[in-house]
Amino acid sequence: MPYTNLLIDEQDGILILTLNRPKAMNALNTKTMLELQHFFAEDAPAREGLKGIILTGAGEKAFVAGADIKEFLALDTQKGQDMAQRGQDVFFLIERFHKPVIALVNGFALGGGCELSMACHLRIATENARFGQPEVNLGIIPGYGGTQRLIQYLGKTKATELLLTGDMITADQALAWGLVNYVLPAGEAMDKAKAIIGKIAKKGPVAIAKTIEAINAYFQHDEDGFDREVKAFGQTTGTEDFKEGAAAFIEKRSANFTGR
């Protein structure tokens, strides 16, 4: 699939995925969502040697400033539900991806942009980043998981305040409240994201994928996270990676994981 709104740059096994609609503040329109869906469902899983993905926005103003409101004008109840479901399905692909996905939030992350950042496994913000779910200002609510994931990260009290007021918070507030992992100057954020993925890439690939599964299970109402952990633990103990990791520990050397 040729990409129009996504730029892909591979650097030493790390894919830097840039949402490329800077004139529209990288707003999430239908085409962008379809491209994200294809990328995470078809393209990225097929890439050999992939260490992880860094997701960011083009330009200096916005990560993603929201959804494309122009497309909302034609919605009715059913079309609105369909749009929200498609958006949630795409973001679940990101949240459940088997390699680390880091959001490098380099400006406004509002509405769908905040929801997109929360679907990633980790978040690094530049000092000018701003986060918020301002949908109530338009007379609607978040539809791509914002009412659920914001509570997961901030807790009910703070999340309820932000969801009902539509207020934005600064990068420093997001860090203090647990929404982001790091706040760094713009010139340092990408290097930090690469360093984190590089560190994770040295671990057992199967173990990383199973850890992501177990973490996600904690928030899935139809699954017992503890049971998922038990099954995932058992699955990892049967891998070649575990045998290699245990042997390397005993022999006091670095492990050579193969992902099997």
mmCIF file of N, CA and C in Angstrom, residues 79-92 143-144:
data_model
loop_
_atom_site.group_PDB
_atom_site.id
_atom_site.type_symbol
_atom_site.label_atom_id
_atom_site.label_comp_id
_atom_site.label_asym_id
_atom_site.label_seq_id
_atom_site.Cartn_x
_atom_site.Cartn_y
_atom_site.Cartn_z
ATOM 1 N N LYS A 79 -23.226 6.164 11.770
ATOM 2 C CA LYS A 79 -21.928 6.465 11.177
ATOM 3 C C LYS A 79 -20.919 6.858 12.255
ATOM 4 N N GLY A 80 -21.402 7.530 13.288
ATOM 5 C CA GLY A 80 -20.516 7.900 14.381
ATOM 6 C C GLY A 80 -20.004 6.677 15.128
ATOM 7 N N GLN A 81 -20.907 5.727 15.381
ATOM 8 C CA GLN A 81 -20.496 4.496 16.051
ATOM 9 C C GLN A 81 -19.509 3.711 15.191
ATOM 10 N N ASP A 82 -19.753 3.678 13.898
ATOM 11 C CA ASP A 82 -18.855 2.960 12.986
ATOM 12 C C ASP A 82 -17.468 3.596 12.982
ATOM 13 N N MET A 83 -17.431 4.923 12.955
ATOM 14 C CA MET A 83 -16.140 5.617 12.962
ATOM 15 C C MET A 83 -15.377 5.336 14.244
ATOM 16 N N ALA A 84 -16.067 5.416 15.375
ATOM 17 C CA ALA A 84 -15.415 5.173 16.656
ATOM 18 C C ALA A 84 -14.896 3.742 16.732
ATOM 19 N N GLN A 85 -15.680 2.793 16.255
ATOM 20 C CA GLN A 85 -15.250 1.393 16.305
ATOM 21 C C GLN A 85 -14.020 1.164 15.439
ATOM 22 N N ARG A 86 -14.003 1.761 14.247
ATOM 23 C CA ARG A 86 -12.838 1.607 13.374
ATOM 24 C C ARG A 86 -11.602 2.222 14.020
ATOM 25 N N GLY A 87 -11.776 3.374 14.641
ATOM 26 C CA GLY A 87 -10.659 4.027 15.306
ATOM 27 C C GLY A 87 -10.127 3.194 16.456
ATOM 28 N N GLN A 88 -11.025 2.631 17.253
ATOM 29 C CA GLN A 88 -10.588 1.786 18.368
ATOM 30 C C GLN A 88 -9.871 0.541 17.855
ATOM 31 N N ASP A 89 -10.357 -0.030 16.764
ATOM 32 C CA ASP A 89 -9.721 -1.220 16.208
ATOM 33 C C ASP A 89 -8.282 -0.911 15.778
ATOM 34 N N VAL A 90 -8.081 0.241 15.158
ATOM 35 C CA VAL A 90 -6.735 0.631 14.729
ATOM 36 C C VAL A 90 -5.827 0.830 15.937
ATOM 37 N N PHE A 91 -6.325 1.491 16.954
ATOM 38 C CA PHE A 91 -5.494 1.766 18.128
ATOM 39 C C PHE A 91 -5.201 0.495 18.930
ATOM 40 N N PHE A 92 -6.121 -0.480 18.884
ATOM 41 C CA PHE A 92 -5.829 -1.770 19.511
ATOM 42 C C PHE A 92 -4.683 -2.474 18.790
ATOM 43 N N GLY A 143 -13.860 9.110 21.151
ATOM 44 C CA GLY A 143 -14.378 7.875 20.573
ATOM 45 C C GLY A 143 -13.340 6.818 20.304
ATOM 46 N N TYR A 144 -12.057 7.175 20.417
ATOM 47 C CA TYR A 144 -10.986 6.227 20.090
ATOM 48 C C TYR A 144 -10.301 5.685 21.347
#
